[in-house]
Tab-separated table of C-alpha atoms in Angstrom:
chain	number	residue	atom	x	y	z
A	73	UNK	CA	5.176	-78.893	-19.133
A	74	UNK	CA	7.678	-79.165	-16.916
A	75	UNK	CA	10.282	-76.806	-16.197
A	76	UNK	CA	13.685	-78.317	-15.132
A	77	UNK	CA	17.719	-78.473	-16.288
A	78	UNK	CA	18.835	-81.564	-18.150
A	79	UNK	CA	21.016	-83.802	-16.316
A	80	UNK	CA	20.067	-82.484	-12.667
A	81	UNK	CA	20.780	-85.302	-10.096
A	82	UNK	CA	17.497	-86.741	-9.547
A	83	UNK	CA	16.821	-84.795	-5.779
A	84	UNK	CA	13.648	-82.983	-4.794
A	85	UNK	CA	15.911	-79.877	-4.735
A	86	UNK	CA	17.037	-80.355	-7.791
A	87	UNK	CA	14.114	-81.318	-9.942
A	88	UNK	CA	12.056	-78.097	-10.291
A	89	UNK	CA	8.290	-77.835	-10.405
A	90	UNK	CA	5.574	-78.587	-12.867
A	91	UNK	CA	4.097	-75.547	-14.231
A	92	UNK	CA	0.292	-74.923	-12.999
A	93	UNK	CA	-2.092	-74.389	-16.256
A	94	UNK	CA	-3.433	-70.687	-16.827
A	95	UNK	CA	-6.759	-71.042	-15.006
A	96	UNK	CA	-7.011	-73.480	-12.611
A	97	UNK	CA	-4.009	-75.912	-10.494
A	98	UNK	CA	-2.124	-78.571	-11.856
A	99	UNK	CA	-2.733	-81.954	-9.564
A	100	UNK	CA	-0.470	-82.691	-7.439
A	101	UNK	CA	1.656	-85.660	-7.920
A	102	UNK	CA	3.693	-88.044	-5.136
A	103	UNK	CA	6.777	-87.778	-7.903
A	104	UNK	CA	8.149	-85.623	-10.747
A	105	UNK	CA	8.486	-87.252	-13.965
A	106	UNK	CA	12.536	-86.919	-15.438
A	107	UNK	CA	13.351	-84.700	-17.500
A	108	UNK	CA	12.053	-86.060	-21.253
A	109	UNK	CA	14.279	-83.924	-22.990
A	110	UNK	CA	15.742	-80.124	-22.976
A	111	UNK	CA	15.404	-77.950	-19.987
A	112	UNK	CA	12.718	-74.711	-19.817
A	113	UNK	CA	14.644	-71.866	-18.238
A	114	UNK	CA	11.493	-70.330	-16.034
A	115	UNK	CA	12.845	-66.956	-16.917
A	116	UNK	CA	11.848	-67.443	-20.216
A	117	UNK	CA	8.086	-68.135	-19.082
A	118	UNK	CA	5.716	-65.488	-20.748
A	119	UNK	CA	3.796	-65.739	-16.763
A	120	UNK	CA	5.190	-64.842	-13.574
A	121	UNK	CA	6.130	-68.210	-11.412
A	122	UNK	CA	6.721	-68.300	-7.733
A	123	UNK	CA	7.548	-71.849	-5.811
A	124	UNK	CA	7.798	-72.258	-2.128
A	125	UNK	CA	9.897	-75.282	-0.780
A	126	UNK	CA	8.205	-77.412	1.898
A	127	UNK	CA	9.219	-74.716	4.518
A	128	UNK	CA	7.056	-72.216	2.622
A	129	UNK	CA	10.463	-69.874	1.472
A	130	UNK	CA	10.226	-68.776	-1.532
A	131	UNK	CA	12.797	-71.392	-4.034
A	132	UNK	CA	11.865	-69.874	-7.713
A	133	UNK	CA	10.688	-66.527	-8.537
A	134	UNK	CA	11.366	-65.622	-12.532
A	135	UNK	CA	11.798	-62.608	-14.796
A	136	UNK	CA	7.757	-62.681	-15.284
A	137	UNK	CA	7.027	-62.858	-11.566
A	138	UNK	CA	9.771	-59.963	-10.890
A	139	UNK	CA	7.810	-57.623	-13.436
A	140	UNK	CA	4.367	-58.334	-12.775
A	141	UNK	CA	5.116	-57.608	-8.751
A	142	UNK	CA	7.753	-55.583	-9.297
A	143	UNK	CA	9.736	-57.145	-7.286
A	144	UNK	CA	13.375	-58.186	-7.881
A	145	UNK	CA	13.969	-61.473	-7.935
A	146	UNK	CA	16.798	-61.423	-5.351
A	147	UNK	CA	14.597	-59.648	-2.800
A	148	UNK	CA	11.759	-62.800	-2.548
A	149	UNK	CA	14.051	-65.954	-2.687
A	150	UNK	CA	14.629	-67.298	0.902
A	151	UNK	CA	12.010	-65.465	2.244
A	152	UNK	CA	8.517	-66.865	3.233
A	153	UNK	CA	5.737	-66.670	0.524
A	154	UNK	CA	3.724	-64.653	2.349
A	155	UNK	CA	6.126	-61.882	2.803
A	156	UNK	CA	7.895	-62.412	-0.658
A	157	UNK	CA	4.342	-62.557	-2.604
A	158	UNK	CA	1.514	-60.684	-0.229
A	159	UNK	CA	-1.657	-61.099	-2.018
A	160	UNK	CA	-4.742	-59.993	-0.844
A	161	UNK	CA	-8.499	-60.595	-2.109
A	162	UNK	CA	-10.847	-57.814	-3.798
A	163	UNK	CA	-12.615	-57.953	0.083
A	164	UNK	CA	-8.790	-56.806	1.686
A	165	UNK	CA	-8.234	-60.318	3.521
A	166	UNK	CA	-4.779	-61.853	3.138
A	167	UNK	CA	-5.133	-64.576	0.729
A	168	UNK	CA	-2.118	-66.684	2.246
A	169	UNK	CA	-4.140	-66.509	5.621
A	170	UNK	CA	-7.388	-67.292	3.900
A	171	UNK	CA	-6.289	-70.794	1.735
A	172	UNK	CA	-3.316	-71.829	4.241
A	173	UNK	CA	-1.598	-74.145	1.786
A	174	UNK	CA	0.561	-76.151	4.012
A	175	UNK	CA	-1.850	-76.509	7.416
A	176	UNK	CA	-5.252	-76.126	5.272
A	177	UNK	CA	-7.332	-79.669	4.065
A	178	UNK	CA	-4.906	-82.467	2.707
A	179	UNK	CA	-7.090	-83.546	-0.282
A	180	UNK	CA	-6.522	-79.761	-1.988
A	181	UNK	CA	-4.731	-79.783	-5.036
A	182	UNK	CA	-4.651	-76.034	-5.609
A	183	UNK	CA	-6.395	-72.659	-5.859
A	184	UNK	CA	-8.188	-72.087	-9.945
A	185	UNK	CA	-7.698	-68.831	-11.117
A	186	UNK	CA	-8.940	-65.676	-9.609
A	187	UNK	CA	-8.282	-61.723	-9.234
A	188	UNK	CA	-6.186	-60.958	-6.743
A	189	UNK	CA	-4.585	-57.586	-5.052
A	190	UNK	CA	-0.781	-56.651	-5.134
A	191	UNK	CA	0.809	-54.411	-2.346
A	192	UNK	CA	-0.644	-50.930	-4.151
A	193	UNK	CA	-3.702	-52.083	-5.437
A	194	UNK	CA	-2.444	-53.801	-8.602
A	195	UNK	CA	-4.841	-56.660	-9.789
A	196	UNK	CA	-3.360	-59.938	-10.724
A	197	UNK	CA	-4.326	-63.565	-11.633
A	198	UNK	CA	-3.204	-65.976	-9.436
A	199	UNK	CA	-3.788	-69.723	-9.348
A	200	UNK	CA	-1.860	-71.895	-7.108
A	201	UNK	CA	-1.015	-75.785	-7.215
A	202	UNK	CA	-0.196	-77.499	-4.103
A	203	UNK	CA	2.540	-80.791	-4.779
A	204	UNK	CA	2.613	-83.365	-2.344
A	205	UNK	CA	4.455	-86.853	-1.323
A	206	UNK	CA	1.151	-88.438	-1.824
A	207	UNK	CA	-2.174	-87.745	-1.988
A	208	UNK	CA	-3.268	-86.119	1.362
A	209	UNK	CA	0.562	-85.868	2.314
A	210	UNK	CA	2.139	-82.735	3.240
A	211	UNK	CA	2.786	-80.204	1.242
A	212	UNK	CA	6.202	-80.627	-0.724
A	213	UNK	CA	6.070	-77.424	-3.107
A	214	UNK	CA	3.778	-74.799	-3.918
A	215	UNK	CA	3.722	-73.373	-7.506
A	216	UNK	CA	1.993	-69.991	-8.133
A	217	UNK	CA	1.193	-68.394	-11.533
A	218	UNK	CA	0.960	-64.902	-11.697
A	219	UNK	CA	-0.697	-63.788	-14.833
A	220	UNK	CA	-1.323	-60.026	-15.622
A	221	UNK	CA	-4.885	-58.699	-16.114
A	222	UNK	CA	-3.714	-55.644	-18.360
A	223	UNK	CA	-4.690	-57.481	-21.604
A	224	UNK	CA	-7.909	-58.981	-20.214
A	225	UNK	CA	-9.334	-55.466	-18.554
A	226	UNK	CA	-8.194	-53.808	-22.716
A	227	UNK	CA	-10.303	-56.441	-23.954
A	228	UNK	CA	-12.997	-56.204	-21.169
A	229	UNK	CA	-12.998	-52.072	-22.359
A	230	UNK	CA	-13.202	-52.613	-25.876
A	231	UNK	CA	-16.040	-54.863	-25.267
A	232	UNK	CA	-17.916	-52.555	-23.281
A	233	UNK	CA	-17.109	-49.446	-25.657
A	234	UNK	CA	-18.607	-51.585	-28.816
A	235	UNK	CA	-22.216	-51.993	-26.954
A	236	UNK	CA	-22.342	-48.619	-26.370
A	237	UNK	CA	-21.285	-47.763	-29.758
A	238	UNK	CA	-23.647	-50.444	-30.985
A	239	UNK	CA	-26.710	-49.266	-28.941
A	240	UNK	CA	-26.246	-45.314	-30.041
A	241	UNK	CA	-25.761	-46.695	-33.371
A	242	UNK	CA	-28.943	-49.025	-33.107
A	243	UNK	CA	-31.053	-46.287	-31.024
A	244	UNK	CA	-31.727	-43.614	-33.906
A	245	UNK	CA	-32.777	-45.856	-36.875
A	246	UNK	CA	-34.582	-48.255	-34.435
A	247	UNK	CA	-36.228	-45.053	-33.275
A	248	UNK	CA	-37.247	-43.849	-36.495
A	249	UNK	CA	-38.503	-47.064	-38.165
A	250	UNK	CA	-40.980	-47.085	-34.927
A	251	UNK	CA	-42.013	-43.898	-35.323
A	252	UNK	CA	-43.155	-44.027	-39.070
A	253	UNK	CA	-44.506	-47.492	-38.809
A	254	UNK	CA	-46.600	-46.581	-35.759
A	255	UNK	CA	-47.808	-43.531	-37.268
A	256	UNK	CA	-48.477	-44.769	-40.484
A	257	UNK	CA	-50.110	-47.892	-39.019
A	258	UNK	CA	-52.111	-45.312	-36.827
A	259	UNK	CA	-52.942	-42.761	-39.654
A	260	UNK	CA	-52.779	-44.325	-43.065
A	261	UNK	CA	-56.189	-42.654	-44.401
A	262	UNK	CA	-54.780	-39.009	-43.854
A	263	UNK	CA	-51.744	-39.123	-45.551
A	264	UNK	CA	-50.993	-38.696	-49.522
A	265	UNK	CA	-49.379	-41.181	-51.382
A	266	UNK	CA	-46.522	-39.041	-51.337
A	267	UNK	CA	-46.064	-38.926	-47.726
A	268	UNK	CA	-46.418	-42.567	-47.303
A	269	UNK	CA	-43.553	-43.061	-49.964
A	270	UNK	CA	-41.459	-40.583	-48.006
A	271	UNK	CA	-41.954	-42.519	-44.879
A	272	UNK	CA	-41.535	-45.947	-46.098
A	273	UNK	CA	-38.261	-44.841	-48.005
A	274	UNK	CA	-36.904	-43.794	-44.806
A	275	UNK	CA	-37.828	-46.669	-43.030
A	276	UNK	CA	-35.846	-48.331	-46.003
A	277	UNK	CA	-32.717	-46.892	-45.303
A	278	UNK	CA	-32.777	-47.157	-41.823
A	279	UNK	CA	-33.540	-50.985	-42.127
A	280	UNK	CA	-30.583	-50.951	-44.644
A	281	UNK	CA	-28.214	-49.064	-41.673
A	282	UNK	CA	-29.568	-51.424	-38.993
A	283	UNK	CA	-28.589	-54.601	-41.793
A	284	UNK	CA	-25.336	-53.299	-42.228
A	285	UNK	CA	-24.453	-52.288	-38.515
A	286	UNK	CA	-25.365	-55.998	-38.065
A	287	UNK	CA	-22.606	-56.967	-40.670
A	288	UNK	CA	-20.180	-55.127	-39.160
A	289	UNK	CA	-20.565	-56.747	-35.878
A	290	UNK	CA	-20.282	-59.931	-37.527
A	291	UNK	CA	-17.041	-59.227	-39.510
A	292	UNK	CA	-15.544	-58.047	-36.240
A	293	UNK	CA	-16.245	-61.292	-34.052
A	294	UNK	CA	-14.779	-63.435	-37.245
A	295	UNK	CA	-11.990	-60.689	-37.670
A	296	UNK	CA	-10.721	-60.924	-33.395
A	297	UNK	CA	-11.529	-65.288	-33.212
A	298	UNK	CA	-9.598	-65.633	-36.782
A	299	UNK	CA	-12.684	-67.408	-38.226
A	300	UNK	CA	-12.865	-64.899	-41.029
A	301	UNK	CA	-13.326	-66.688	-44.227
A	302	UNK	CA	-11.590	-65.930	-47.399
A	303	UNK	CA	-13.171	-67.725	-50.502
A	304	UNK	CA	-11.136	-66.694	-53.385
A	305	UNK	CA	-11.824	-66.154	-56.651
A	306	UNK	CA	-9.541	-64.673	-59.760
A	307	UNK	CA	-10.249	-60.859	-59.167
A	308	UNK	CA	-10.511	-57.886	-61.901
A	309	UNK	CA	-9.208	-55.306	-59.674
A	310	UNK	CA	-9.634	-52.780	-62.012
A	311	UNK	CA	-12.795	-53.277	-63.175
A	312	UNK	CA	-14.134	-53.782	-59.129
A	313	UNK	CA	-12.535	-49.747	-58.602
A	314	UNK	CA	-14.754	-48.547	-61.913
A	315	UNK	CA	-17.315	-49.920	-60.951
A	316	UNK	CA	-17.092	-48.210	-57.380
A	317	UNK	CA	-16.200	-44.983	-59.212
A	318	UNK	CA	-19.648	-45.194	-61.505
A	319	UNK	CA	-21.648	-45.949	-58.896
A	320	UNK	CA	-20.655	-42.789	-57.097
A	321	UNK	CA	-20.948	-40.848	-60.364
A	322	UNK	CA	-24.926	-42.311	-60.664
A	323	UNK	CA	-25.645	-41.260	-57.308
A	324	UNK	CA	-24.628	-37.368	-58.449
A	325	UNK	CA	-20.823	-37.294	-57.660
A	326	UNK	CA	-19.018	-35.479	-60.474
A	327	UNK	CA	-17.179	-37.878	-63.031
A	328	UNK	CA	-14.216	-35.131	-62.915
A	329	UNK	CA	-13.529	-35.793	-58.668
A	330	UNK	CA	-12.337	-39.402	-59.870
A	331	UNK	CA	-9.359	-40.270	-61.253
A	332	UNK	CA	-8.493	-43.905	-61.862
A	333	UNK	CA	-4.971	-45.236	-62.846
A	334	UNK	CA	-4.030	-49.084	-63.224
A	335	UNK	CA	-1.068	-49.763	-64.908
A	336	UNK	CA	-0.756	-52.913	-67.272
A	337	UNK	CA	-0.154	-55.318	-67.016
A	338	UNK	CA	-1.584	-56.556	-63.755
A	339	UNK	CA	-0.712	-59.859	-61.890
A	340	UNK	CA	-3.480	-62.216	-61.939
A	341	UNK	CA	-5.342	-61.718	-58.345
A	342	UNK	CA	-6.717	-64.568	-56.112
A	343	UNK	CA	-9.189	-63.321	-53.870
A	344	UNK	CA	-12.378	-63.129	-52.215
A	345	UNK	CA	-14.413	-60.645	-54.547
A	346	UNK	CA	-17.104	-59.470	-52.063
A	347	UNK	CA	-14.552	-58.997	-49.196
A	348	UNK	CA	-12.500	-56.807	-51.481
A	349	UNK	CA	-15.696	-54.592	-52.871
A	350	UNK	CA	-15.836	-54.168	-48.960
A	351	UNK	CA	-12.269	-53.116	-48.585
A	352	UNK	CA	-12.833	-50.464	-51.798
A	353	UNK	CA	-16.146	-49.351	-51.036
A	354	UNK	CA	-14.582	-48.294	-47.417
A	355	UNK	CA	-11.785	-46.491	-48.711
A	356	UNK	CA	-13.792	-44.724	-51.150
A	357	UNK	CA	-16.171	-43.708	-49.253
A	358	UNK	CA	-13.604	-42.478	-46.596
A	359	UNK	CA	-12.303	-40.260	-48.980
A	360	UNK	CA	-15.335	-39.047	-50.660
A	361	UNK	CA	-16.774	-38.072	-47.662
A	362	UNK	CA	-14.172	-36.599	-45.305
A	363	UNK	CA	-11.751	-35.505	-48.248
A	364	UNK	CA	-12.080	-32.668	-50.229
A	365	UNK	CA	-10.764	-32.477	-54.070
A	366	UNK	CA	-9.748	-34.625	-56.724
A	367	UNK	CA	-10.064	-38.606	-55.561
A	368	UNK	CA	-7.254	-40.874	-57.278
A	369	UNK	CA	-7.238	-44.541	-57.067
A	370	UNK	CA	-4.006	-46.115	-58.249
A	371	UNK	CA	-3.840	-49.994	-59.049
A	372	UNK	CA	-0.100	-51.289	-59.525
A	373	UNK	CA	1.645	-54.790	-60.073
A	374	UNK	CA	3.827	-54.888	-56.941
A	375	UNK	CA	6.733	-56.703	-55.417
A	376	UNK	CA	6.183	-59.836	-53.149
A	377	UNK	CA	5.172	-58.831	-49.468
A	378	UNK	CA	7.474	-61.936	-48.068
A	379	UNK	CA	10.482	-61.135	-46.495
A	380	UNK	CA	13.122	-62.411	-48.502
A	381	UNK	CA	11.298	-62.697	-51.557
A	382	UNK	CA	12.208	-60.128	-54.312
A	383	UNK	CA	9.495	-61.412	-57.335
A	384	UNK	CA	8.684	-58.893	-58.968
A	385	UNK	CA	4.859	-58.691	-60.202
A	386	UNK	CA	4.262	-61.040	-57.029
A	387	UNK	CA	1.134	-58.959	-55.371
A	388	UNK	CA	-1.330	-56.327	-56.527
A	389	UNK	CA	-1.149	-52.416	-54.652
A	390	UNK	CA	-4.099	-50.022	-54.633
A	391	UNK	CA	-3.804	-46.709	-53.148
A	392	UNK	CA	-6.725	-43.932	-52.421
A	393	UNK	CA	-5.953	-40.425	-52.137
A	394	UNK	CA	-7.578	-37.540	-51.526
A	395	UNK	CA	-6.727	-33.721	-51.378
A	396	UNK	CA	-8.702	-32.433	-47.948
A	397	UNK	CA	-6.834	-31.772	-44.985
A	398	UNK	CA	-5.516	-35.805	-44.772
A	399	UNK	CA	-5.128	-37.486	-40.982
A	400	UNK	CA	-3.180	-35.692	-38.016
A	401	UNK	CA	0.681	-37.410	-37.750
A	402	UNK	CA	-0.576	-38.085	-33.656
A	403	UNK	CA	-3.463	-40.178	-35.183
A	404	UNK	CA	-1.896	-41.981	-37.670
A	405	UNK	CA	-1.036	-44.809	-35.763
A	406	UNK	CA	-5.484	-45.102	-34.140
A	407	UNK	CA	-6.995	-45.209	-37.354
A	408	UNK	CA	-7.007	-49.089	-38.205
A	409	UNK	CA	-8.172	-49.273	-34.193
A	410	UNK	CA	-11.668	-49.958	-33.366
A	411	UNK	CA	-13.727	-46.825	-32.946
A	412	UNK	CA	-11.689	-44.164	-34.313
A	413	UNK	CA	-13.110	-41.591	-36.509
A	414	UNK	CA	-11.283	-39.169	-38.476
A	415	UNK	CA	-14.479	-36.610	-38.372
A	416	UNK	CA	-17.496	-36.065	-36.143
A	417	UNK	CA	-19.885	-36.758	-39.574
A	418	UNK	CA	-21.235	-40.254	-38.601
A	419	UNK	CA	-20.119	-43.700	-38.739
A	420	UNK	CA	-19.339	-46.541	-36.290
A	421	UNK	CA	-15.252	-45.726	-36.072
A	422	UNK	CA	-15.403	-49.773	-37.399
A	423	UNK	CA	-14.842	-49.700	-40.881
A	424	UNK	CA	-10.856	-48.847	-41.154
A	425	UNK	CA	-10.570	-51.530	-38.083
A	426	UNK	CA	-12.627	-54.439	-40.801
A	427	UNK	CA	-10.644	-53.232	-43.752
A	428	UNK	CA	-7.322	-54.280	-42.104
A	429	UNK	CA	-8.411	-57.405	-41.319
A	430	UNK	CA	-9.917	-58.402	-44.365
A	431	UNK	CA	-6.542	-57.378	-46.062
A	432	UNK	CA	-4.964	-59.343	-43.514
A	433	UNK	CA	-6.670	-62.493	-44.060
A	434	UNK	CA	-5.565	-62.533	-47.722
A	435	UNK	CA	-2.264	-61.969	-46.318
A	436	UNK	CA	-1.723	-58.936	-47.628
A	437	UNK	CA	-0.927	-55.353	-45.470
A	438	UNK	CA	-2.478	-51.758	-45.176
A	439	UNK	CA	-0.608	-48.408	-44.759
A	440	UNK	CA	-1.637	-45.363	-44.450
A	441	UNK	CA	0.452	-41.791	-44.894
A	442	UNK	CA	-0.231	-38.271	-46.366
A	443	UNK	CA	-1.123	-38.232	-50.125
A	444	UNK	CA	0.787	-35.801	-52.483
A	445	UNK	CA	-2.155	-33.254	-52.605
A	446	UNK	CA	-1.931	-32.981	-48.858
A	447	UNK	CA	-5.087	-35.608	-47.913
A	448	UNK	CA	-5.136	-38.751	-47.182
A	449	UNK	CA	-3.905	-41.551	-48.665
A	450	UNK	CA	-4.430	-45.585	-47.993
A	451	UNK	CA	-2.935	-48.117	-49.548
A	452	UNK	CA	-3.559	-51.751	-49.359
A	453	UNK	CA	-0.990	-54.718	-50.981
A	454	UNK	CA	-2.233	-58.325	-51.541
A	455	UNK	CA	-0.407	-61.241	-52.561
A	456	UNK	CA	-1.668	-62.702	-55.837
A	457	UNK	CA	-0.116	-66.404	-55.507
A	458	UNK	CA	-2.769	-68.878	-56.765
A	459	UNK	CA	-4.386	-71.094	-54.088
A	460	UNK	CA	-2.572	-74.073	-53.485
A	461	UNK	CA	-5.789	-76.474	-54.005
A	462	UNK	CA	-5.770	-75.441	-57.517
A	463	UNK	CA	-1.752	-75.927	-58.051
């Protein structure tokens, strides 16, 4: 991509600079192409570009480069690059000093991408590509990407915070199903029948915790590389919430804690049925176990979640309330975050964070406020538009 105006005389200080690709230098060419078409103003580059004329002043510096160095534009141009963009290496040399574009080896093309220091301490991405006359001529232009590490050192944190969530989590049933296997394996003549069911049931469940730990991770890789996969089916939305509600009811809940309202008649619903017994079984058991009180689970017909779009029956809502002390207003805006947990009573914090983008993936949104008894309340909206392979 070039960046240029339309219609500039065809001068060297007129045509601007090719734009080096994020991660490594563009090579250099003996001529810039024309213009094929509509100018890019620089300033409206999402990263920071600096160019240095042949004389190594500073020509270019946009709105990205201003705000990643802080550093207003009309302070660097005309001034050498060195001065106008002093970078320095995670060792404290001068980088300009170090890779001496304009005197250094004639057959470089460029820097690739690495970490570099601003004035401050301030890391920063820099690649650099060096344009020449021809190849192993001078040095015409520099161009210089500047791209800010914030978003990679977030990811880099989340990252680390999910193996250590994923080794405590992995540590204590791991631990367990050793310790009853080795025992058992080591003692199996002096223990009842009894004891060896007790044993083997727990090493049960915490093979079943392990399995679905396991899941989890999975559904989060698919979730951030947007290779989660949504095979839909039509969907009895109402009949997947009873059968959530009787399962907790068999396991010893009382049938009076649940009350379940779906208004007819519903919009037929196209979606992926196991995903959303994941979505439900989440937001259930969130409110089973950290609410308190009377559990309601509302299915509506609902209008279209496209903007513009005022169809009426056009998506399905189902909300989940509770009546226990709900979600602090501060935290409201953490809980569909990896890790956060609304309670210190177990769980991975990963849950709300899958639910979202499950709903997502059908297209469909998740909110979540305070409920009318004072808890909790989530509610999730999904679009019910057939798929178009089947229109």
């Amino acid at each position: 991509m070039s960046v240029g105006t339309s219609g500039a005389p065809d001068t060297d200080a007129a045509r601007q600079p090719s734009v080096p690709r994020p991660g490594g230098p563009v090579p250099s060419r003996g001529h810039d192409p024309g213009p094929a078409g509509p100018g890019v103003d620089p300033d409206d580059l999402p990263d920071g570009l600096v160019v240095a004329d042949a004389d190594g002043r500073v020509v270019r510096f946009n709105a990205a480069a201003a705000r990643i160095t802080a550093t207003p534009a009309e302070r660097a141009l005309g001034r050498p690059l060195e001065e106008a963009l002093p970078l320095e290496d995670l060792e404290g040399r001068r980088w300009w000093q170090l890779t001496d574009p304009y005197g250094g080896l004639a057959i470089r093309v460029g820097q690739p991408e690495r970490n570099l220091l601003l004035p401050g301490g301030r890391e920063v991405l820099v690649s650099a590509s060096y344009v020449r006359v021809r190849p192993t001529g001078p040095v015409r232009r520099v161009v210089v990407c500047l791209r800010d590490t914030e978003a990679r050192r977030r990811t880099e944190r989340s990252h680390a915070e999910l193996i250590a969530t994923v080794a405590h989590e992995l540590r204590s049933p791991l631990t367990s199903v050793k310790g009853f296997t080795a025992t058992l394996l080591a003692k199996w003549e002096r223990f009842t029948d009894d004891q060896k069911r007790l044993m083997l049931e727990t090493v049960d469940a915490d093979a079943d915790r392990v399995t679905r730990l396991i899941a989890e991770l999975l559904d989060i890789s698919r979730i951030d590389s947007g290779r989660l996969e949504v095979r839909r089916q039509l969907v009895d939305i109402g009949a997947a919430v009873g059968r959530h509600v009787q399962a907790y009811v068999a396991a010893g809940q009382p049938a009076d804690r649940f009350l379940v309202r779906v208004e007819q008649p519903l919009p037929e619903l196209w979606a992926d049925p196991d995903k959303i017994d994941q979505v439900l079984s989440n937001l259930i058991e969130n409110a089973v176990r950290h609410g308190e009180g009377t559990v309601t689970i509302d299915v509506t017909p609902a209008a279209s979640l496209r903007e513009g779009d005022d169809a009426e029956n056009a998506a399905t809502s189902v909300t989940v309330s509770d009546e226990g002390p709900g979600i602090p207003e501060e935290s409201m805006n953490r809980v569909f975050t990896r890790f956060w947990r609304g309670s210190k009573r177990g769980g991975t914090g990963l849950g709300l964070y899958i639910v979202k983008g499950i709903v997502e993936a059908h297209g469909g949104a998740i909110t979540v406020g305070r409920a009318p008894g004072g808890g909790a309340q989530f509610r999730f909206t999904l679009p019910v538009g057939t798929p178009a392979h089947l229109l």
